[in-house]
Amino acid sequence: MKKNITKSKSGNYNKVNFQTNNNVGSQCDKILNPLLKIIIKISILSIIIILLIIYSDVKGYFNPNSKDNHTLTKWNSFYELTSKGNDIDIMLFGNSHLYTGINPKNLSLALGTTSFIFASPGTNIADSYFSLKEAAKKCKPKLVVVETYGINGFNPYNLDGANLSEQIKSFSARKDFIAKIKSTPFLFSVENYLYAWSTSIRNHDYIFTNREQLENNKILIERGDRSKQIKKLYLGRYVRFTKGLETDILEQYKIKGAPVKGEDFTYSKYAEYYVRKIVEFCNNQKIDLMFLTLPMYEKHISNFDIWDKKLSELLNVFPVKWLNMQKMPGYEGFDKYAFENTYSQNQHMTYNGSLLATYKLANFIRDSISVEMSMRKEDAKWHKLFYGEEGYFENFSPSSNDKNNIIICNNKSLRNVTLENCLLLGINSKKSNKIIAKVNKKYLENLDYQEAKLRLLLKIEVEGKEQIISVDLMYDMFHSPKDEVLFIVLVKPIKINEIIDGAIIM
């Protein structure tokens, strides 16, 4: 608004009324009002879309098939176990090398602890660090074991393809909302934030490519059983391979040489940073820490000493124990049976290989780690949790009211050895029974029992008639309790009335 002043013929200035630019203001209103309406409409529409995405994520309309998602099962099981008052004594972190290479049930039973594997396929040391922080908030462990295969040249901000997919899967399975928010900027680049957080955005293509999964999710949501309780004891193990290296693959090693070169190993500044962060976290929390290198076939890596030297430069900076099974003496006992039948870059362990590695780790923890474990072997609740699980009867005896697994004898003197006890397992099975004989190591000090077998003379009952038979039990190289040597055999379902005699046969 401005004053208009005119000059009269007499020379005097006359005051003229104020004149407002009404036409200018009205033009601005014509522009601003529609623009404001558009902004408001876009804002409302954006809020509605965001709320729909959140609702869809919470309900799980775009969830992938979780039948074989052991990463999700792992976190569900961990939270369920701890919510029932079960403490975790040993937490293990790594990737697929760890969950195929260590058997947590056997590790728990060998040490009298509860051990749990936090490992996801294709993930890295950064994922291990943030998984450790979340798990330790729920339950503080006595010992943390970090497998070293995740210490490599990764860059969390350059993840793509399968590596990004696996990192998102691990991130998505975690439960602590605040911890996930804090870790997001360190695990993903900005453009991947929404994909990491939203299954609806990540899997929106299901509308066109996977209608069947959408229908399955709808059924699960309507039934209200999308998140089922874990019925069996699950401690993070994922069995993948049962057969070892075969002739055709072994021939490729002879012709082509090692598929992996030790001189190619390197680790990034991010790997170094998160190793240090794990060490600092465990020190601050007063948690014992060790590193673990699980093996691949001895001919799988050429010049491993170069790899080992580079890794040593990083790990030996810290006063932390390190069990390296890729080189002697840690590699001792591993053979072709222990490794996945593949010539590809990434090689995992078989079930039997994992058992051998598990008891090696148990012995190392017992002998080299000065951590005071809980004495759970005297805890009835702990025994109830593990009773009948794999490895239980190799380390403990059946209860007196168990009708399917029984003790045949205790402290039975034979010709040249004394049985600590002998078990008959799976009595009600129509397929086979398993006989486990346990001998205290002190009786075998001067024998090469790894090449021996135990011959037992048994009185059995068949169709109401007694018979005497001879059975040979072979040395069990895969289960190695602290004080006992095991001999095992699978037999047709039988009823054993008595062990008459027996002897160690060389």
Coordinates of N, CA and C in Angstrom, one line a residue, residues 34 92 167 181 469 499:
P34 N -4.5 -22.8 -4.6 CA -4.4 -24.1 -5.3 C -3.1 -24.9 -4.9
L92 N 28.0 -67.5 19.9 CA 28.9 -67.7 18.8 C 28.4 -66.8 17.6
Q167 N 22.3 -59.6 4.0 CA 22.4 -58.7 5.1 C 21.0 -58.2 5.6
I181 N 17.4 -49.4 14.7 CA 17.4 -48.0 14.2 C 18.9 -47.5 14.3
I469 N 25.2 -113.7 21.4 CA 25.8 -113.2 20.1 C 27.0 -112.3 20.5
I499 N 25.4 -108.3 29.4 CA 26.7 -108.3 28.8 C 27.6 -109.3 29.5

